[in-house]
CSV table of C-alpha atoms (C1' of nucleotides) in Angstrom, one decimal:
chain,number,residue,atom,x,y,z
A,16,MET,CA,2.3,-6.1,25.3
A,17,GLU,CA,5.3,-5.4,23.2
A,18,ASN,CA,8.2,-3.0,23.1
A,19,ARG,CA,10.3,-3.8,20.0
A,20,GLU,CA,9.3,-1.8,17.0
A,21,ILE,CA,7.6,-4.0,14.5
A,22,SER,CA,8.2,-3.2,10.9
A,23,GLN,CA,5.3,-1.7,8.9
A,24,ALA,CA,5.9,-4.6,6.4
A,25,VAL,CA,4.8,-7.0,9.1
A,26,ILE,CA,1.9,-4.9,10.3
A,27,GLY,CA,0.7,-4.5,6.7
A,28,ARG,CA,0.3,-8.3,6.4
A,29,LEU,CA,-1.6,-8.8,9.7
A,30,PRO,CA,-5.0,-7.8,8.3
A,31,ARG,CA,-4.6,-10.3,5.6
A,32,TYR,CA,-3.7,-13.1,8.0
A,33,PHE,CA,-6.7,-12.0,10.1
A,34,ARG,CA,-9.0,-12.2,7.1
A,35,TYR,CA,-7.9,-15.7,6.1
A,36,LEU,CA,-8.0,-17.0,9.7
A,37,GLY,CA,-11.5,-15.6,10.1
A,38,GLU,CA,-12.6,-17.5,7.0
A,39,LEU,CA,-10.9,-20.7,8.2
A,40,LYS,CA,-12.6,-20.3,11.5
A,41,ASP,CA,-16.0,-19.8,9.8
A,42,GLU,CA,-15.3,-23.0,7.8
A,43,GLY,CA,-14.8,-24.8,11.1
A,44,VAL,CA,-11.1,-25.5,10.7
A,45,GLU,CA,-9.5,-25.9,14.1
A,46,ARG,CA,-5.8,-26.2,13.4
A,47,ILE,CA,-3.5,-25.2,10.7
A,48,SER,CA,0.3,-25.4,10.1
A,49,SER,CA,2.4,-22.6,8.6
A,50,GLN,CA,2.8,-24.8,5.6
A,51,GLU,CA,-0.9,-25.2,5.0
A,52,LEU,CA,-1.5,-21.5,5.5
A,53,SER,CA,1.4,-20.9,3.1
A,54,ASP,CA,-0.4,-22.9,0.4
A,55,ILE,CA,-3.6,-21.0,0.8
A,56,MET,CA,-2.2,-17.5,1.1
A,57,GLN,CA,0.7,-17.8,-1.3
A,58,VAL,CA,3.3,-16.5,1.1
A,59,THR,CA,6.2,-18.6,2.4
A,60,ALA,CA,5.7,-20.7,5.6
A,61,SER,CA,8.9,-19.1,6.8
A,62,GLN,CA,7.5,-15.7,6.6
A,63,ILE,CA,4.3,-16.7,8.3
A,64,ARG,CA,6.3,-18.1,11.3
A,65,GLN,CA,8.6,-15.1,11.4
A,66,ASP,CA,5.7,-12.7,11.3
A,67,PHE,CA,3.8,-14.4,14.1
A,68,ASN,CA,6.9,-14.7,16.2
A,69,ASN,CA,7.3,-11.0,16.3
A,70,PHE,CA,4.5,-11.1,18.8
A,71,GLY,CA,5.5,-14.2,20.7
A,72,GLY,CA,4.8,-17.8,20.0
A,73,PHE,CA,1.2,-18.6,19.1
A,74,GLY,CA,1.8,-22.1,17.9
A,75,GLN,CA,2.7,-25.5,19.3
A,76,GLN,CA,5.6,-27.5,18.0
A,77,GLY,CA,4.6,-30.7,16.1
A,78,TYR,CA,1.0,-29.4,16.0
A,79,GLY,CA,0.7,-26.1,14.3
A,80,TYR,CA,-1.6,-23.2,15.2
A,81,LYS,CA,-5.1,-23.2,16.7
A,82,VAL,CA,-7.1,-21.2,14.2
A,83,GLU,CA,-9.5,-19.6,16.6
A,84,TYR,CA,-6.8,-18.6,19.1
A,85,LEU,CA,-4.5,-17.2,16.4
A,86,TYR,CA,-7.5,-15.2,15.0
A,87,GLU,CA,-8.3,-13.8,18.4
A,88,GLU,CA,-4.7,-12.9,19.1
A,89,ILE,CA,-4.1,-11.1,15.8
A,90,GLY,CA,-7.4,-9.2,16.4
A,91,LYS,CA,-6.0,-8.1,19.7
A,92,ILE,CA,-2.7,-7.0,18.2
A,93,LEU,CA,-4.6,-5.0,15.6
A,94,GLY,CA,-6.6,-3.4,18.5
A,95,LEU,CA,-9.9,-4.8,17.3
A,96,ASP,CA,-10.8,-5.8,20.9
A,97,ARG,CA,-11.4,-2.1,21.7
A,98,THR,CA,-13.6,0.5,20.2
A,99,HIS,CA,-12.6,3.6,18.3
A,100,ASN,CA,-14.7,6.7,17.9
A,101,LEU,CA,-14.7,7.8,14.4
A,102,ILE,CA,-16.0,10.8,12.4
A,103,ILE,CA,-16.1,11.4,8.7
A,104,ILE,CA,-15.2,14.8,7.4
A,105,GLY,CA,-16.6,15.6,4.0
A,106,ALA,CA,-20.1,14.2,3.1
A,107,GLY,CA,-19.5,13.9,-0.6
A,108,ASN,CA,-19.9,10.7,-2.5
A,109,LEU,CA,-17.0,9.0,-0.9
A,110,GLY,CA,-17.7,10.2,2.6
A,111,GLN,CA,-21.3,8.9,2.3
A,112,ALA,CA,-20.1,5.6,0.9
A,113,LEU,CA,-17.8,5.0,3.8
A,114,ALA,CA,-20.5,6.1,6.3
A,115,ASN,CA,-22.8,3.4,4.8
A,116,TYR,CA,-20.2,0.8,4.9
A,117,MET,CA,-21.6,-0.9,8.0
A,118,ASN,CA,-18.8,-3.4,8.3
A,119,PHE,CA,-16.5,-1.1,10.2
A,120,GLU,CA,-18.8,-1.0,13.2
A,121,ARG,CA,-18.4,-4.7,13.5
A,122,ARG,CA,-14.7,-4.2,14.1
A,123,GLY,CA,-15.2,-1.6,16.8
A,124,PHE,CA,-15.0,1.5,14.7
A,125,LEU,CA,-18.0,3.5,15.9
A,126,PHE,CA,-19.4,6.0,13.6
A,127,LYS,CA,-20.0,9.1,15.7
A,128,GLY,CA,-20.6,11.9,13.3
A,129,ILE,CA,-20.2,13.3,9.8
A,130,PHE,CA,-19.4,16.9,8.9
A,131,ASP,CA,-19.5,19.1,5.8
A,132,LYS,CA,-19.0,22.7,5.1
A,133,ASN,CA,-21.8,22.8,2.5
A,134,PRO,CA,-25.0,24.2,4.2
A,135,ALA,CA,-27.2,22.4,1.7
A,136,LEU,CA,-26.2,19.1,3.3
A,137,TRP,CA,-26.6,20.1,7.0
A,138,GLY,CA,-29.3,18.1,8.6
A,139,ARG,CA,-29.6,15.5,5.9
A,140,LYS,CA,-29.3,12.1,7.4
A,141,ILE,CA,-26.8,9.4,6.6
A,142,ARG,CA,-27.0,6.1,8.6
A,143,ASN,CA,-29.4,7.9,10.9
A,144,MET,CA,-26.8,10.6,11.6
A,145,GLU,CA,-27.4,14.2,10.7
A,146,ILE,CA,-24.7,15.9,8.7
A,147,LYS,CA,-23.3,18.7,10.8
A,148,PRO,CA,-21.6,22.0,9.9
A,149,MET,CA,-17.8,22.0,9.8
A,150,GLU,CA,-17.8,24.7,12.5
A,151,GLU,CA,-19.0,22.2,15.0
A,152,MET,CA,-16.2,19.7,14.3
A,153,GLU,CA,-13.5,21.0,16.6
A,154,ALA,CA,-15.6,21.0,19.7
A,155,PHE,CA,-17.1,17.7,18.8
A,156,VAL,CA,-13.8,16.0,18.5
A,157,ARG,CA,-12.6,17.4,21.8
A,158,GLU,CA,-15.8,16.7,23.8
A,159,LYS,CA,-16.7,13.3,22.4
A,160,GLY,CA,-13.3,11.8,22.5
A,161,ILE,CA,-13.0,11.1,18.8
A,162,ASP,CA,-9.9,8.9,18.0
A,163,ILE,CA,-10.1,8.7,14.3
A,164,ALA,CA,-11.1,11.2,11.6
A,165,VAL,CA,-11.8,10.1,8.0
A,166,LEU,CA,-10.8,12.8,5.6
A,167,THR,CA,-12.9,12.7,2.4
A,168,ILE,CA,-12.5,16.4,1.5
A,169,PRO,CA,-10.7,18.0,-1.5
A,170,LYS,CA,-7.0,18.4,-1.0
A,171,GLY,CA,-7.3,22.2,-0.9
A,172,SER,CA,-8.7,22.2,2.6
A,173,ALA,CA,-7.3,19.0,3.9
A,174,VAL,CA,-4.1,20.3,5.6
A,175,GLU,CA,-6.0,23.0,7.4
A,176,VAL,CA,-8.6,20.6,8.7
A,177,ALA,CA,-5.9,18.1,9.7
A,178,GLU,CA,-4.3,20.9,11.8
A,179,LYS,CA,-7.6,21.5,13.6
A,180,LEU,CA,-8.1,17.8,14.2
A,181,VAL,CA,-4.6,17.6,15.7
A,182,ALA,CA,-5.2,20.6,17.9
A,183,ASN,CA,-8.3,19.0,19.3
A,184,GLY,CA,-6.8,15.7,20.2
A,185,ILE,CA,-7.3,13.4,17.3
A,186,ARG,CA,-5.1,10.3,17.3
A,187,GLY,CA,-5.3,9.0,13.8
A,188,ILE,CA,-6.3,10.3,10.4
A,189,TRP,CA,-7.6,8.0,7.6
A,190,ASN,CA,-6.7,10.3,4.7
A,191,PHE,CA,-8.4,10.0,1.4
A,192,ALA,CA,-7.4,13.6,0.3
A,193,HIS,CA,-4.8,13.6,-2.4
A,194,VAL,CA,-2.2,15.4,-0.4
A,195,ASP,CA,0.4,14.5,2.3
A,196,LEU,CA,-0.6,15.7,5.7
A,197,PRO,CA,2.2,17.4,7.8
A,198,VAL,CA,1.2,16.2,11.3
A,199,PRO,CA,3.3,15.6,14.4
A,200,ASP,CA,4.9,12.1,14.8
A,201,LYS,CA,2.4,11.1,17.5
A,202,ILE,CA,-0.5,11.4,15.1
A,203,GLN,CA,-0.9,8.3,12.9
A,204,VAL,CA,-1.9,8.9,9.3
A,205,GLU,CA,-3.0,6.2,6.9
A,206,ASN,CA,-3.2,7.4,3.4
A,207,VAL,CA,-5.6,6.0,0.8
A,208,HIS,CA,-4.5,7.8,-2.4
A,209,LEU,CA,-6.9,6.3,-4.9
A,210,SER,CA,-5.5,7.9,-8.0
A,211,ASP,CA,-2.0,6.7,-7.0
A,212,SER,CA,-3.4,3.2,-6.8
A,213,LEU,CA,-5.1,3.5,-10.2
A,214,MET,CA,-1.9,4.9,-11.8
A,215,LYS,CA,0.0,1.9,-10.5
A,216,LEU,CA,-2.5,-0.4,-12.1
A,217,ALA,CA,-2.1,1.5,-15.4
A,218,TYR,CA,1.6,1.2,-15.2
A,219,ASN,CA,1.5,-2.5,-14.7
A,220,ILE,CA,-1.0,-3.0,-17.5
A,221,ASN,CA,1.1,-1.1,-20.0
A,222,GLN,CA,4.3,-2.6,-18.8
A,223,TYR,CA,2.9,-6.1,-19.4
A,224,GLU,CA,2.3,-5.2,-23.0
A,225,HIS,CA,5.8,-4.1,-23.6
A,226,ARG,CA,7.4,-7.2,-22.2
A,227,GLU,CA,8.1,-10.3,-24.2
A,228,HIS,CA,5.5,-13.0,-23.6
B,10,MET,CA,10.8,1.6,-23.7
B,11,GLU,CA,12.3,-0.6,-21.1
B,12,ASN,CA,13.1,-4.2,-20.4
B,13,ARG,CA,14.6,-4.6,-17.0
B,14,GLU,CA,11.9,-5.3,-14.4
B,15,ILE,CA,11.4,-2.3,-12.2
B,16,SER,CA,10.5,-3.1,-8.6
B,17,GLN,CA,7.0,-2.4,-7.4
B,18,ALA,CA,8.6,-0.3,-4.6
B,19,VAL,CA,9.8,2.1,-7.3
B,20,ILE,CA,6.5,2.0,-9.2
B,21,GLY,CA,4.7,2.7,-6.0
B,22,ARG,CA,6.6,6.0,-5.6
B,23,LEU,CA,6.1,7.3,-9.1
B,24,PRO,CA,2.6,8.6,-8.6
B,25,ARG,CA,3.8,10.6,-5.7
B,26,TYR,CA,6.7,12.1,-7.7
B,27,PHE,CA,4.1,12.9,-10.4
B,28,ARG,CA,1.9,14.7,-8.0
B,29,TYR,CA,4.6,16.8,-6.5
B,30,LEU,CA,6.1,17.7,-9.9
B,31,GLY,CA,2.6,18.6,-11.1
B,32,GLU,CA,2.3,21.0,-8.2
B,33,LEU,CA,5.7,22.5,-8.8
B,34,LYS,CA,4.9,22.9,-12.5
B,35,ASP,CA,1.7,24.7,-11.6
B,36,GLU,CA,3.6,27.0,-9.3
B,37,GLY,CA,5.8,27.9,-12.2
B,38,VAL,CA,9.0,26.2,-10.9
B,39,GLU,CA,11.2,25.4,-13.9
B,40,ARG,CA,14.0,23.4,-12.5
B,41,ILE,CA,14.7,21.4,-9.4
B,42,SER,CA,17.6,19.4,-8.0
B,43,SER,CA,17.2,16.0,-6.3
B,44,GLN,CA,18.2,17.7,-3.1
B,45,GLU,CA,15.5,20.3,-3.3
B,46,LEU,CA,12.9,17.7,-4.1
B,47,SER,CA,14.3,15.6,-1.2
B,48,ASP,CA,13.6,18.5,1.2
B,49,ILE,CA,10.0,18.9,-0.1
B,50,MET,CA,9.1,15.2,-0.3
B,51,GLN,CA,10.9,13.9,2.7
B,52,VAL,CA,12.7,11.1,0.9
B,53,THR,CA,16.5,11.0,0.3
B,54,ALA,CA,18.0,12.7,-2.7
B,55,SER,CA,19.8,9.4,-3.4
B,56,GLN,CA,16.6,7.5,-3.7
B,57,ILE,CA,15.1,10.1,-6.0
B,58,ARG,CA,18.1,9.8,-8.3
B,59,GLN,CA,18.1,6.1,-8.2
B,60,ASP,CA,14.4,5.9,-8.9
B,61,PHE,CA,14.6,8.2,-11.9
B,62,ASN,CA,17.6,6.4,-13.3
B,63,ASN,CA,15.7,3.2,-13.5
B,64,PHE,CA,14.1,4.8,-16.6
B,65,GLY,CA,17.2,6.5,-18.0
B,66,GLY,CA,18.7,9.9,-17.2
B,67,PHE,CA,16.1,12.7,-17.0
B,68,GLY,CA,18.5,15.2,-15.5
B,69,GLN,CA,21.5,17.2,-16.4
B,70,GLN,CA,24.6,17.3,-14.4
B,71,GLY,CA,25.3,20.5,-12.6
B,72,TYR,CA,21.8,21.7,-13.3
B,73,GLY,CA,19.2,19.3,-12.0
B,74,TYR,CA,15.9,18.3,-13.5
B,75,LYS,CA,13.5,20.3,-15.7
B,76,VAL,CA,10.3,20.1,-13.8
B,77,GLU,CA,7.9,20.1,-16.8
B,78,TYR,CA,10.0,17.6,-18.8
B,79,LEU,CA,10.3,15.3,-15.8
B,80,TYR,CA,6.6,15.6,-15.1
B,81,GLU,CA,5.8,14.6,-18.7
B,82,GLU,CA,8.2,11.7,-18.7
B,83,ILE,CA,6.8,10.2,-15.5
B,84,GLY,CA,3.3,10.6,-16.9
B,85,LYS,CA,4.4,8.6,-19.9
B,86,ILE,CA,6.0,5.9,-17.8
B,87,LEU,CA,2.7,5.6,-15.9
B,88,GLY,CA,0.9,5.3,-19.2
B,89,LEU,CA,-1.1,8.5,-18.6
B,90,ASP,CA,-0.4,9.6,-22.2
B,91,ARG,CA,-2.9,7.0,-23.4
B,92,THR,CA,-6.5,6.3,-22.6
B,93,HIS,CA,-8.0,3.3,-20.8
B,94,ASN,CA,-11.5,2.2,-21.1
B,95,LEU,CA,-12.9,1.6,-17.6
B,96,ILE,CA,-16.2,0.1,-16.3
B,97,ILE,CA,-17.4,-0.1,-12.7
B,98,ILE,CA,-19.0,-3.3,-11.5
B,99,GLY,CA,-21.3,-2.7,-8.6
B,100,ALA,CA,-23.3,0.5,-8.4
B,101,GLY,CA,-23.5,0.6,-4.6
B,102,ASN,CA,-22.3,3.6,-2.6
B,103,LEU,CA,-18.7,3.1,-3.4
B,104,GLY,CA,-19.2,2.3,-7.1
B,105,GLN,CA,-21.3,5.5,-7.4
B,106,ALA,CA,-18.7,7.5,-5.5
B,107,LEU,CA,-15.9,6.4,-7.8
B,108,ALA,CA,-18.1,7.0,-10.9
B,109,ASN,CA,-18.6,10.5,-9.8
B,110,TYR,CA,-15.0,11.1,-9.2
B,111,MET,CA,-14.4,13.1,-12.3
B,112,ASN,CA,-10.7,13.4,-11.9
B,113,PHE,CA,-9.9,10.0,-13.3
B,114,GLU,CA,-11.1,11.1,-16.8
B,115,ARG,CA,-8.5,13.8,-16.7
B,116,ARG,CA,-5.8,11.1,-16.5
B,117,GLY,CA,-7.2,9.2,-19.4
B,118,PHE,CA,-9.4,6.7,-17.6
B,119,LEU,CA,-12.6,6.9,-19.6
B,120,PHE,CA,-15.7,5.9,-17.8
B,121,LYS,CA,-17.6,3.6,-20.2
B,122,GLY,CA,-20.2,1.9,-18.1
B,123,ILE,CA,-21.5,0.8,-14.8
B,124,PHE,CA,-23.2,-2.5,-14.0
B,125,ASP,CA,-25.2,-4.0,-11.1
B,126,LYS,CA,-27.2,-7.1,-10.6
B,127,ASN,CA,-29.9,-5.3,-8.7
B,128,PRO,CA,-32.9,-4.7,-11.2
B,129,ALA,CA,-34.0,-1.7,-9.0
B,130,LEU,CA,-30.9,0.2,-10.1
B,131,TRP,CA,-31.1,-0.6,-13.9
B,132,GLY,CA,-31.7,2.5,-16.0
B,133,ARG,CA,-30.9,4.9,-13.2
B,134,LYS,CA,-28.3,7.4,-14.3
B,135,ILE,CA,-24.9,8.1,-12.8
B,136,ARG,CA,-22.7,10.6,-14.5
B,137,ASN,CA,-25.1,10.5,-17.4
B,138,MET,CA,-24.6,6.8,-17.7
B,139,GLU,CA,-27.4,4.2,-17.2
B,140,ILE,CA,-26.7,1.4,-14.8
B,141,LYS,CA,-26.8,-1.8,-16.8
B,142,PRO,CA,-27.7,-5.3,-15.8
B,143,MET,CA,-24.9,-7.6,-14.9
B,144,GLU,CA,-25.9,-10.0,-17.7
B,145,GLU,CA,-24.7,-7.4,-20.3
B,146,MET,CA,-21.3,-7.0,-18.7
B,147,GLU,CA,-19.5,-9.8,-20.5
B,148,ALA,CA,-20.4,-8.8,-24.1
B,149,PHE,CA,-19.8,-5.2,-23.2
B,150,VAL,CA,-16.2,-5.9,-22.1
B,151,ARG,CA,-15.5,-7.9,-25.1
B,152,GLU,CA,-17.1,-5.6,-27.7
B,153,LYS,CA,-16.1,-2.2,-26.3
B,154,GLY,CA,-12.5,-3.1,-25.6
B,155,ILE,CA,-12.6,-2.5,-21.9
B,156,ASP,CA,-9.2,-2.5,-20.3
B,157,ILE,CA,-10.0,-1.9,-16.6
B,158,ALA,CA,-12.8,-3.1,-14.4
B,159,VAL,CA,-13.4,-1.5,-11.0
B,160,LEU,CA,-14.8,-4.2,-8.7
B,161,THR,CA,-17.0,-2.6,-6.0
B,162,ILE,CA,-19.2,-5.7,-5.3
B,163,PRO,CA,-19.4,-7.9,-2.1
B,164,LYS,CA,-16.7,-10.4,-1.8
B,165,GLY,CA,-19.1,-13.3,-2.3
B,166,SER,CA,-19.4,-12.7,-6.0
B,167,ALA,CA,-16.1,-11.1,-6.7
B,168,VAL,CA,-14.2,-14.2,-7.7
B,169,GLU,CA,-16.8,-15.3,-10.1
B,170,VAL,CA,-17.1,-11.9,-11.7
B,171,ALA,CA,-13.3,-11.7,-12.0
B,172,GLU,CA,-13.3,-14.9,-13.9
B,173,LYS,CA,-15.8,-13.6,-16.4
B,174,LEU,CA,-13.8,-10.4,-16.9
B,175,VAL,CA,-10.7,-12.4,-17.6
B,176,ALA,CA,-12.5,-14.7,-20.0
B,177,ASN,CA,-13.6,-11.6,-21.9
B,178,GLY,CA,-10.3,-9.9,-22.2
B,179,ILE,CA,-10.0,-7.5,-19.3
B,180,ARG,CA,-6.4,-6.4,-18.7
B,181,GLY,CA,-6.6,-5.0,-15.2
B,182,ILE,CA,-8.8,-5.1,-12.2
B,183,TRP,CA,-9.0,-2.4,-9.5
B,184,ASN,CA,-10.3,-4.6,-6.7
B,185,PHE,CA,-12.2,-3.1,-3.8
B,186,ALA,CA,-13.8,-6.4,-2.9
B,187,HIS,CA,-12.4,-7.8,0.3
B,188,VAL,CA,-11.0,-10.9,-1.2
B,189,ASP,CA,-7.9,-11.9,-3.2
B,190,LEU,CA,-8.6,-12.6,-6.8
B,191,PRO,CA,-7.0,-15.7,-8.3
B,192,VAL,CA,-6.3,-14.5,-11.9
B,193,PRO,CA,-3.7,-15.4,-14.5
B,194,ASP,CA,-0.3,-13.6,-14.3
B,195,LYS,CA,-1.0,-11.6,-17.4
B,196,ILE,CA,-4.0,-9.9,-15.6
B,197,GLN,CA,-3.0,-7.0,-13.4
B,198,VAL,CA,-4.8,-6.6,-10.1
B,199,GLU,CA,-4.5,-3.6,-7.8
B,200,ASN,CA,-6.2,-4.2,-4.5
B,201,VAL,CA,-7.7,-1.5,-2.3
B,202,HIS,CA,-8.6,-3.3,0.8
B,203,LEU,CA,-10.1,-0.5,2.8
B,204,SER,CA,-10.7,-2.4,6.0
B,205,ASP,CA,-7.1,-3.6,6.0
B,206,SER,CA,-6.0,0.0,5.7
B,207,LEU,CA,-8.2,1.0,8.6
B,208,MET,CA,-6.9,-1.9,10.8
B,209,LYS,CA,-3.4,-0.8,10.1
B,210,LEU,CA,-4.3,2.7,11.3
B,211,ALA,CA,-5.9,1.2,14.4
B,212,TYR,CA,-2.7,-0.8,15.1
B,213,ASN,CA,-0.5,2.2,14.9
B,214,ILE,CA,-2.7,4.3,17.1
B,215,ASN,CA,-2.8,1.7,19.8
B,216,GLN,CA,0.8,0.9,19.5
B,217,TYR,CA,1.8,4.5,20.0
B,218,GLU,CA,-0.1,4.5,23.3
B,219,HIS,CA,1.9,1.5,24.5
B,220,ARG,CA,5.3,3.0,23.7
B,221,GLU,CA,7.2,5.1,26.1
B,222,HIS,CA,7.0,8.7,25.1
C,1,DT,C1',37.6,27.0,-15.6
C,2,DA,C1',35.2,26.3,-11.1
C,3,DG,C1',31.0,24.9,-9.1
C,4,DA,C1',27.1,22.2,-9.0
C,5,DT,C1',24.6,18.2,-9.5
C,6,DT,C1',23.7,14.1,-11.9
C,7,DG,C1',24.4,9.1,-12.9
C,8,DT,C1',26.3,5.1,-11.0
C,9,DT,C1',29.1,2.1,-8.2
C,10,DA,C1',29.9,0.6,-3.6
C,11,DA,C1',28.4,0.0,1.2
C,12,DT,C1',24.8,-0.6,4.4
C,13,DC,C1',20.7,-1.8,6.1
C,14,DG,C1',16.5,-4.4,6.5
C,15,DA,C1',13.4,-7.9,5.0
C,16,DT,C1',12.8,-12.5,3.3
C,17,DT,C1',14.0,-17.2,2.9
C,18,DA,C1',16.4,-21.4,4.3
C,19,DA,C1',17.9,-24.4,7.7
C,20,DC,C1',17.7,-26.8,11.8
C,21,DA,C1',17.6,-27.6,16.8
C,22,DA,C1',14.1,-27.5,20.2
C,23,DT,C1',10.0,-29.6,21.7
C,24,DC,C1',5.3,-31.0,21.5
D,20,DT,C1',9.6,-43.1,21.1
D,21,DA,C1',9.1,-41.3,16.2
D,22,DG,C1',7.1,-37.7,13.5
D,23,DA,C1',5.7,-33.2,12.9
D,24,DT,C1',6.1,-28.6,13.1
D,25,DT,C1',7.3,-24.6,15.6
D,26,DG,C1',10.6,-21.0,17.1
D,27,DT,C1',14.9,-19.1,16.0
D,28,DT,C1',19.4,-18.5,14.1
D,29,DA,C1',22.0,-18.1,9.8
D,30,DA,C1',22.2,-17.1,4.9
D,31,DT,C1',20.5,-14.7,1.1
D,32,DC,C1',18.4,-11.3,-1.3
D,33,DG,C1',16.8,-6.8,-2.4
D,34,DA,C1',16.2,-2.1,-1.4
D,35,DT,C1',18.1,2.1,0.5
D,36,DT,C1',21.7,5.2,1.4
D,37,DA,C1',26.4,6.9,0.8
D,38,DA,C1',30.1,8.2,-1.9
D,39,DC,C1',32.3,10.0,-5.8
D,40,DA,C1',33.7,10.2,-10.6
D,41,DA,C1',31.6,12.0,-14.8
D,42,DT,C1',30.1,16.0,-16.9
D,43,DC,C1',27.2,19.9,-17.8
DNA sequence: TAGATTGTTAATCGATTAACAATC
DNA sequence: TAGATTGTTAATCGATTAACAATC
């Protein structure tokens, strides 16, 4: 669809646009101007128009944007019109929580398996899916065409597991392990470092105290 | 300690510095130059020096930085030298997973309570802490001096709960609900929108396919 | 003292915002 | 046609990188 490289700053805003447009659509709103959307989302109308125009004109001068159309188009840009096969590696609390979060399936992320190295968990069912031994992971990724692996394992083993995933054709890793993964450029990694996020919150709380106000 | 406003871009990098310095410290490394750290962390030495200098000089010309000292100082900047009282609101899968994530305690985030509106969960124990009814949350926040609330509830009730938290003196919200919280400026919010993160990963995976390579 | 490396200023780059011509 | 609002260029702002003088 598109050859220019879009900045990650723009990409990072797309899911939020998508969310707001989905809500507007559900409320039955048919059209919206960048200014109206600006008021709701607290970003400048200028940024909204710039962002959308990275992907070609979705609007109509003098009219604005058709909510449903824009929603669909942003969904396509995000790749939500296709399906992705996803596995979870690490069936601890967080892995189980993510497995049970049904909403991902709605967006085309198909939960295909969950693995753990702990034998005590093997065979136990989560979302009607048996937890499998880690040893079976590599063949599974290769043979079932798994696109995305969710890493919810301790950081000690994360790098090694990531290497195996890459060797077996994974395309993206959603990394909850508290470590940076050294993978080839062609593999996409999205980090969710929860403790980093909490530290940032702590900083902002304490900082506020030290400011004059 | 500091009056200039530090950009969120800088703050966002501090936890990662903290993590790497902690690892270096554990490995027994005593000193490091910005260039060496640059090689390890894959950011420019210039950025490292600029970032640290936002908070005053931590290094020594001709020598570099003392790892342990720098680690301690960044910890202080992040407010990890004090404790924060934290509650979790929503005892679903994610709330339970976070409650069980012991590591936060090590950083001074003290788990003081967990609440849910579902009576079936009341009294059940997580990390030796009984799940309490939502009705008790407001008084608890007020009386126990709770600083941080972790919101792991559906988006439908998140805004209303956030308002109650604010009214009872909360200082920061770690928001996992898929909605933006309209709170006063003095309340800090750190959003973890998991599905946004997954969509971003999906975009990058699909985008890579469409590029020439 | 000479060498190394910071702290800091200056230059560059990229992202955001403003402005306005194009056009529905 | 007049009014509204986009698409897009230009201006501004902020963040990153480069350069180098200060100094340990």
